[in-house]
CSV table of C-alpha atoms in Angstrom, one decimal:
chain,number,residue,atom,x,y,z
A,359,UNK,CA,25.3,-33.7,-10.0
A,360,UNK,CA,24.7,-35.4,-6.6
A,361,UNK,CA,28.3,-36.6,-6.2
A,362,UNK,CA,29.7,-33.2,-6.7
A,363,UNK,CA,27.1,-31.6,-4.4
A,364,UNK,CA,27.9,-34.2,-1.7
A,365,UNK,CA,31.7,-33.5,-2.1
A,366,UNK,CA,31.1,-29.8,-1.8
A,367,UNK,CA,28.9,-30.2,1.3
A,368,UNK,CA,31.5,-32.5,2.8
A,369,UNK,CA,34.1,-29.8,2.1
A,370,UNK,CA,31.9,-27.2,3.9
A,371,UNK,CA,31.6,-29.5,6.9
A,372,UNK,CA,35.3,-30.4,6.9
A,373,UNK,CA,36.5,-26.8,6.7
A,374,UNK,CA,34.4,-25.8,9.7
A,375,UNK,CA,35.4,-28.9,11.7
A,376,UNK,CA,39.1,-28.3,11.0
A,377,UNK,CA,38.8,-24.7,12.3
A,378,UNK,CA,36.8,-25.9,15.3
A,379,UNK,CA,39.4,-28.5,16.2
A,380,UNK,CA,42.5,-26.4,15.7
A,381,UNK,CA,44.7,-24.7,18.3
A,382,UNK,CA,47.3,-23.6,15.7
A,383,UNK,CA,46.7,-20.5,13.6
A,384,UNK,CA,47.8,-22.2,10.3
A,385,UNK,CA,45.3,-25.0,10.8
A,386,UNK,CA,42.5,-22.5,11.6
A,387,UNK,CA,43.4,-20.6,8.4
A,388,UNK,CA,43.4,-23.8,6.4
A,389,UNK,CA,39.9,-24.7,7.7
A,390,UNK,CA,38.6,-21.2,6.7
A,391,UNK,CA,40.1,-21.6,3.2
A,392,UNK,CA,38.6,-25.0,2.6
A,393,UNK,CA,35.2,-23.6,3.8
A,394,UNK,CA,35.4,-20.7,1.3
A,395,UNK,CA,36.5,-22.9,-1.6
A,396,UNK,CA,33.7,-25.4,-0.9
A,397,UNK,CA,30.9,-22.8,-1.0
A,398,UNK,CA,32.1,-21.0,-4.2
A,399,UNK,CA,30.9,-23.6,-6.7
A,400,UNK,CA,27.6,-23.8,-4.7
A,401,UNK,CA,27.2,-20.0,-5.2
A,402,UNK,CA,27.9,-20.0,-8.9
A,403,UNK,CA,25.9,-23.1,-9.8
A,404,UNK,CA,23.2,-21.3,-11.7
A,405,UNK,CA,25.7,-19.6,-14.0
A,406,UNK,CA,23.6,-16.4,-13.9
A,407,UNK,CA,25.7,-13.2,-14.3
A,408,UNK,CA,24.4,-12.0,-11.0
A,409,UNK,CA,25.4,-15.2,-9.2
A,410,UNK,CA,28.8,-15.1,-10.8
A,411,UNK,CA,29.3,-11.5,-9.7
A,412,UNK,CA,28.2,-12.3,-6.2
A,413,UNK,CA,30.6,-15.3,-6.1
A,414,UNK,CA,33.5,-13.2,-7.3
A,415,UNK,CA,32.8,-10.5,-4.7
A,416,UNK,CA,32.5,-13.2,-2.0
A,417,UNK,CA,35.8,-14.8,-3.1
A,418,UNK,CA,37.7,-11.5,-3.0
A,419,UNK,CA,36.5,-10.5,0.4
A,420,UNK,CA,37.1,-13.9,1.9
A,421,UNK,CA,40.5,-14.2,0.3
A,422,UNK,CA,41.4,-10.7,1.7
A,423,UNK,CA,40.2,-11.7,5.2
A,424,UNK,CA,42.1,-15.0,5.1
A,425,UNK,CA,45.3,-13.2,3.9
A,426,UNK,CA,44.9,-10.7,6.8
A,427,UNK,CA,44.4,-13.5,9.2
A,428,UNK,CA,47.5,-15.3,7.9
A,429,UNK,CA,49.6,-12.1,8.0
A,430,UNK,CA,48.4,-11.3,11.6
A,431,UNK,CA,49.1,-14.8,12.9
A,432,UNK,CA,52.6,-14.8,11.3
A,433,UNK,CA,53.3,-11.4,12.8
A,434,UNK,CA,52.2,-12.8,16.2
A,435,UNK,CA,54.5,-15.8,15.8
A,436,UNK,CA,57.3,-13.4,14.8
A,437,UNK,CA,56.8,-11.0,17.8
A,438,UNK,CA,56.0,-13.6,20.5
A,439,UNK,CA,57.1,-16.9,19.2
A,440,UNK,CA,53.5,-18.3,19.7
A,441,UNK,CA,51.3,-20.0,17.1
A,442,UNK,CA,48.7,-21.0,19.6
A,443,UNK,CA,45.3,-19.4,19.2
A,444,UNK,CA,44.7,-19.0,22.9
A,445,UNK,CA,48.1,-17.5,23.6
A,446,UNK,CA,47.7,-14.3,21.7
A,447,UNK,CA,49.2,-11.5,23.8
A,448,UNK,CA,50.5,-8.7,21.5
A,449,UNK,CA,47.9,-6.0,20.7
A,450,UNK,CA,48.8,-5.5,17.1
A,451,UNK,CA,48.2,-9.0,15.7
A,452,UNK,CA,45.2,-9.3,18.1
A,453,UNK,CA,43.6,-6.2,16.5
A,454,UNK,CA,44.4,-7.3,13.0
A,455,UNK,CA,42.9,-10.8,13.6
A,456,UNK,CA,39.7,-9.3,15.1
A,457,UNK,CA,39.3,-7.1,12.0
A,458,UNK,CA,40.0,-10.0,9.6
A,459,UNK,CA,37.4,-12.1,11.3
A,460,UNK,CA,34.9,-9.2,11.3
A,461,UNK,CA,35.5,-8.9,7.5
A,462,UNK,CA,34.9,-12.6,7.2
A,463,UNK,CA,31.5,-12.6,8.9
A,464,UNK,CA,30.5,-9.1,7.6
A,465,UNK,CA,30.5,-6.8,10.7
A,466,UNK,CA,30.1,-3.1,10.1
A,467,UNK,CA,32.1,-1.2,8.8
A,468,UNK,CA,33.4,-4.2,6.8
A,469,UNK,CA,29.8,-5.2,5.9
A,470,UNK,CA,29.3,-3.8,2.4
A,471,UNK,CA,29.9,-7.1,0.6
A,472,UNK,CA,27.3,-9.0,2.5
A,473,UNK,CA,24.0,-7.5,1.1
A,474,UNK,CA,25.5,-7.5,-2.4
A,475,UNK,CA,26.6,-11.2,-2.3
A,476,UNK,CA,23.4,-12.4,-0.6
A,477,UNK,CA,21.3,-10.6,-3.2
A,478,UNK,CA,23.0,-12.6,-6.0
A,479,UNK,CA,22.3,-16.0,-4.5
A,480,UNK,CA,19.3,-18.3,-4.4
A,481,UNK,CA,17.7,-18.7,-1.0
A,482,UNK,CA,19.2,-22.1,-0.2
A,483,UNK,CA,22.8,-21.0,-0.7
A,484,UNK,CA,21.9,-17.7,1.0
A,485,UNK,CA,20.8,-19.7,4.0
A,486,UNK,CA,24.1,-21.6,4.1
A,487,UNK,CA,26.0,-18.3,3.8
A,488,UNK,CA,23.9,-16.7,6.6
A,489,UNK,CA,24.2,-19.6,9.1
A,490,UNK,CA,26.9,-22.2,8.5
A,491,UNK,CA,29.6,-19.9,7.2
A,492,UNK,CA,29.5,-17.8,10.4
A,493,UNK,CA,30.4,-20.8,12.6
A,494,UNK,CA,34.2,-21.1,12.0
A,495,UNK,CA,35.1,-17.3,12.3
A,496,UNK,CA,32.9,-17.2,15.5
A,497,UNK,CA,34.8,-20.2,17.0
A,498,UNK,CA,38.0,-18.3,16.5
A,499,UNK,CA,36.6,-15.0,17.9
A,500,UNK,CA,35.5,-16.9,21.0
A,501,UNK,CA,38.9,-18.5,21.5
A,502,UNK,CA,40.9,-15.2,21.3
A,503,UNK,CA,41.7,-14.0,24.8
A,504,UNK,CA,42.3,-10.5,26.0
A,505,UNK,CA,41.2,-8.7,22.8
A,506,UNK,CA,40.7,-5.0,22.9
A,507,UNK,CA,37.2,-4.4,24.3
A,508,UNK,CA,36.9,-1.0,22.6
A,509,UNK,CA,37.2,-2.5,19.2
A,510,UNK,CA,34.6,-5.2,19.9
A,511,UNK,CA,32.1,-2.8,21.3
A,512,UNK,CA,32.6,-0.4,18.5
A,513,UNK,CA,32.2,-3.1,15.9
A,514,UNK,CA,29.1,-4.4,17.7
A,515,UNK,CA,27.4,-1.1,18.1
A,516,UNK,CA,28.2,0.0,14.5
A,517,UNK,CA,26.8,-3.3,13.2
A,518,UNK,CA,23.5,-3.0,15.1
A,519,UNK,CA,23.1,0.6,13.9
A,520,UNK,CA,24.1,-0.1,10.3
A,521,UNK,CA,21.9,-3.3,10.2
A,522,UNK,CA,19.0,-1.2,11.4
A,523,UNK,CA,19.5,1.9,9.1
A,524,UNK,CA,20.6,-0.2,6.0
A,525,UNK,CA,17.5,-2.4,5.9
A,526,UNK,CA,15.0,0.5,6.0
A,527,UNK,CA,14.9,1.5,2.3
A,528,UNK,CA,15.3,-2.0,0.8
A,529,UNK,CA,12.7,-3.7,-1.3
A,530,UNK,CA,14.6,-6.9,-1.9
A,531,UNK,CA,14.1,-9.6,0.8
A,532,UNK,CA,17.6,-11.0,0.5
A,533,UNK,CA,19.1,-7.6,1.2
A,534,UNK,CA,16.8,-7.1,4.1
A,535,UNK,CA,17.9,-10.5,5.5
A,536,UNK,CA,21.5,-9.5,5.0
A,537,UNK,CA,21.1,-6.3,7.0
A,538,UNK,CA,19.2,-8.2,9.6
A,539,UNK,CA,22.1,-10.6,9.8
A,540,UNK,CA,24.5,-7.7,10.3
A,541,UNK,CA,22.4,-6.4,13.2
A,542,UNK,CA,22.2,-9.8,14.9
A,543,UNK,CA,25.9,-10.2,14.6
A,544,UNK,CA,26.4,-6.8,16.2
A,545,UNK,CA,24.5,-8.0,19.3
A,546,UNK,CA,26.6,-11.1,19.5
A,547,UNK,CA,29.9,-9.2,19.2
A,548,UNK,CA,28.8,-6.7,21.9
A,549,UNK,CA,28.5,-9.4,24.5
A,550,UNK,CA,31.4,-11.6,23.3
A,551,UNK,CA,34.0,-10.7,25.9
A,552,UNK,CA,31.6,-10.3,28.8
A,553,UNK,CA,29.7,-13.5,28.4
A,554,UNK,CA,30.7,-16.0,25.6
A,555,UNK,CA,27.8,-18.3,26.5
A,556,UNK,CA,25.3,-15.6,25.7
A,557,UNK,CA,27.0,-15.0,22.3
A,558,UNK,CA,26.5,-18.7,21.6
A,559,UNK,CA,22.9,-18.6,22.7
A,560,UNK,CA,22.3,-15.5,20.4
A,561,UNK,CA,24.0,-17.3,17.5
A,562,UNK,CA,21.9,-20.4,18.0
A,563,UNK,CA,18.5,-18.6,18.2
A,564,UNK,CA,19.6,-16.5,15.2
A,565,UNK,CA,20.3,-19.7,13.2
A,566,UNK,CA,16.8,-21.1,14.0
A,567,UNK,CA,15.0,-17.9,13.2
A,568,UNK,CA,17.0,-17.3,9.9
A,569,UNK,CA,16.4,-20.9,8.9
A,570,UNK,CA,12.7,-20.4,9.4
A,571,UNK,CA,12.6,-17.1,7.5
A,572,UNK,CA,14.6,-18.3,4.5
A,573,UNK,CA,12.4,-21.4,4.2
A,574,UNK,CA,9.2,-19.4,4.3
A,575,UNK,CA,10.5,-17.2,1.4
A,576,UNK,CA,11.7,-20.3,-0.4
A,577,UNK,CA,8.2,-21.9,-0.1
A,578,UNK,CA,6.6,-18.7,-1.3
A,579,UNK,CA,9.2,-18.2,-4.1
A,580,UNK,CA,9.4,-14.6,-3.1
A,581,UNK,CA,12.5,-12.4,-3.5
A,582,UNK,CA,11.0,-8.9,-3.1
A,583,UNK,CA,8.5,-7.3,-0.7
A,584,UNK,CA,6.0,-6.8,-3.5
A,585,UNK,CA,6.0,-10.5,-4.3
A,586,UNK,CA,4.8,-11.2,-0.7
A,587,UNK,CA,1.5,-9.6,-1.3
A,588,UNK,CA,0.1,-12.6,-3.1
A,589,UNK,CA,1.5,-15.2,-0.7
A,590,UNK,CA,-2.0,-15.6,0.9
A,591,UNK,CA,-3.2,-17.4,-2.2
A,592,UNK,CA,-0.1,-19.6,-2.2
A,593,UNK,CA,0.0,-20.7,1.5
A,594,UNK,CA,-2.7,-19.3,3.8
A,595,UNK,CA,-1.6,-21.0,7.1
A,596,UNK,CA,2.0,-20.2,6.5
A,597,UNK,CA,1.2,-16.5,5.7
A,598,UNK,CA,-0.7,-16.1,9.0
A,599,UNK,CA,2.3,-17.5,11.0
A,600,UNK,CA,5.1,-15.6,9.1
A,601,UNK,CA,4.6,-12.2,10.9
A,602,UNK,CA,5.3,-14.1,14.2
A,603,UNK,CA,8.5,-15.4,12.7
A,604,UNK,CA,9.5,-12.0,11.5
A,605,UNK,CA,8.7,-10.3,14.8
A,606,UNK,CA,10.7,-13.0,16.6
A,607,UNK,CA,13.6,-12.1,14.4
A,608,UNK,CA,13.1,-8.5,15.5
A,609,UNK,CA,13.2,-9.6,19.1
A,610,UNK,CA,9.6,-9.0,20.4
A,611,UNK,CA,8.4,-10.7,23.6
A,612,UNK,CA,7.0,-13.4,24.1
A,613,UNK,CA,8.7,-14.9,21.0
A,614,UNK,CA,12.0,-16.7,20.9
A,615,UNK,CA,14.0,-13.8,19.5
A,616,UNK,CA,13.4,-11.7,22.6
A,617,UNK,CA,15.4,-14.1,24.8
A,618,UNK,CA,19.0,-13.4,23.7
A,619,UNK,CA,18.4,-9.6,23.5
A,620,UNK,CA,16.9,-9.6,27.0
A,621,UNK,CA,19.8,-11.5,28.5
A,622,UNK,CA,22.4,-9.4,26.5
A,623,UNK,CA,20.8,-6.2,27.8
A,624,UNK,CA,20.8,-7.6,31.3
A,625,UNK,CA,24.4,-8.6,31.1
A,626,UNK,CA,25.5,-5.2,29.7
A,627,UNK,CA,23.6,-3.5,32.5
A,628,UNK,CA,25.4,-5.7,35.1
A,629,UNK,CA,28.8,-4.6,33.5
A,630,UNK,CA,27.8,-0.9,34.1
A,631,UNK,CA,27.3,-0.3,30.4
A,632,UNK,CA,23.8,1.2,30.6
A,633,UNK,CA,24.4,3.8,27.8
A,634,UNK,CA,25.6,1.0,25.5
A,635,UNK,CA,22.6,-1.2,26.4
A,636,UNK,CA,20.3,1.7,25.7
A,637,UNK,CA,21.8,2.4,22.3
A,638,UNK,CA,21.6,-1.3,21.4
A,639,UNK,CA,18.0,-1.5,22.4
A,640,UNK,CA,17.1,1.6,20.4
A,641,UNK,CA,18.9,0.2,17.3
A,642,UNK,CA,16.7,-2.9,17.6
A,643,UNK,CA,13.7,-0.6,17.0
A,644,UNK,CA,15.1,0.2,13.5
A,645,UNK,CA,15.2,-3.5,12.6
A,646,UNK,CA,11.7,-3.9,14.0
A,647,UNK,CA,10.4,-1.3,11.6
A,648,UNK,CA,11.5,-3.2,8.5
A,649,UNK,CA,10.3,-6.6,9.8
A,650,UNK,CA,6.9,-5.0,10.5
A,651,UNK,CA,6.9,-3.7,6.9
A,652,UNK,CA,7.4,-7.2,5.5
A,653,UNK,CA,4.7,-8.6,7.9
A,654,UNK,CA,2.4,-5.8,6.7
A,655,UNK,CA,3.1,-6.6,3.0
A,656,UNK,CA,2.3,-10.3,3.7
A,657,UNK,CA,-0.8,-10.3,5.8
A,658,UNK,CA,-2.5,-6.9,5.7
A,659,UNK,CA,-2.6,-6.3,2.0
A,660,UNK,CA,-5.4,-7.6,-0.1
A,661,UNK,CA,-4.2,-10.2,-2.5
A,662,UNK,CA,-5.4,-9.9,-6.1
A,663,UNK,CA,-8.1,-12.4,-6.8
A,664,UNK,CA,-6.5,-14.1,-9.8
A,665,UNK,CA,-6.4,-17.8,-10.2
A,666,UNK,CA,-2.9,-17.8,-11.6
A,667,UNK,CA,-1.5,-17.1,-8.1
A,668,UNK,CA,-3.3,-20.1,-6.6
A,669,UNK,CA,-1.0,-23.0,-6.2
A,670,UNK,CA,-1.8,-26.5,-4.7
A,671,UNK,CA,0.0,-25.5,-1.5
A,672,UNK,CA,-1.3,-28.6,0.4
A,673,UNK,CA,0.9,-30.8,-1.7
A,674,UNK,CA,4.1,-28.9,-1.2
A,675,UNK,CA,7.3,-31.0,-0.9
A,676,UNK,CA,7.7,-32.8,2.5
A,677,UNK,CA,11.5,-32.2,2.5
A,678,UNK,CA,10.8,-28.5,2.8
A,679,UNK,CA,7.7,-28.5,5.0
A,680,UNK,CA,9.1,-30.6,7.9
A,681,UNK,CA,12.2,-28.5,8.6
A,682,UNK,CA,10.0,-25.4,8.1
A,683,UNK,CA,7.5,-26.7,10.6
A,684,UNK,CA,10.2,-27.4,13.2
A,685,UNK,CA,12.1,-24.1,12.6
A,686,UNK,CA,8.9,-22.0,12.7
A,687,UNK,CA,7.7,-23.7,16.0
A,688,UNK,CA,11.1,-23.2,17.6
A,689,UNK,CA,11.3,-19.5,16.3
A,690,UNK,CA,7.9,-18.7,17.9
A,691,UNK,CA,7.8,-20.7,21.1
A,692,UNK,CA,11.3,-21.3,22.5
A,693,UNK,CA,11.3,-18.4,25.0
């Protein structure tokens, strides 16, 4: 029903906006709750057992994270008499809130729900979950001052490594994208306290690249790596461009995805964190391996010459092709 859909999308926008605009922890928590409640019907809309299971898992993790956030902000108000987001000073609620937000966006080691949930959704809702749902918790993470650097760096490094290792033996595209998401979030968290503007840049480029990737898979109607082998018959031009999109996601020069990684490594080196930068750069190689695997499956395998796989790709829907064209161009050439 378009009215219900419009209401839910409005709820999504409203929740995020409330969190953006809040300076009080209760208001921020309320925004996050509205956000979660708005996406749950979108996730369960197909009434497939897998989708319902994913929705339940998502609801439980988000509720847990929100409860932790509320508990931590109440503790902070009790210890310091402050409800203001930017006036956090006590280390205990600070740590708790950082962990709660990490659970909300799916940073390692609180990441295990993300691949499971994303695997149960269709690609459009998965795209919303991978992009829009990350905005509100990120706004809060950016606002928290004097948080413990060790925690952030540990979370960030763990995420880049887990995102790399986890995606290696996956055959399902949505799970690969989930691990890719974890790895990208790790990069953003690494640099969060040193240069917030770089975190935002990384977030923005990640959004563009993920948008492009999800739309490609949606156009192909592919959900596993095997299904990509016949994409040449479905959309030849797109198939020849997709490896560039995937390599951009992996962060290869001269594509867009290289820019945030390059600047983040530079900033980490400036902060005398060369070992950390080296580890992060090496963990990017892990991600690159599984992106290459998908590219290989799409372009370098011979597609079977059956006429059933041939679809009239020239007449695909304009509401999908225009955003896809914009996102793909941006993903490949923004550097």
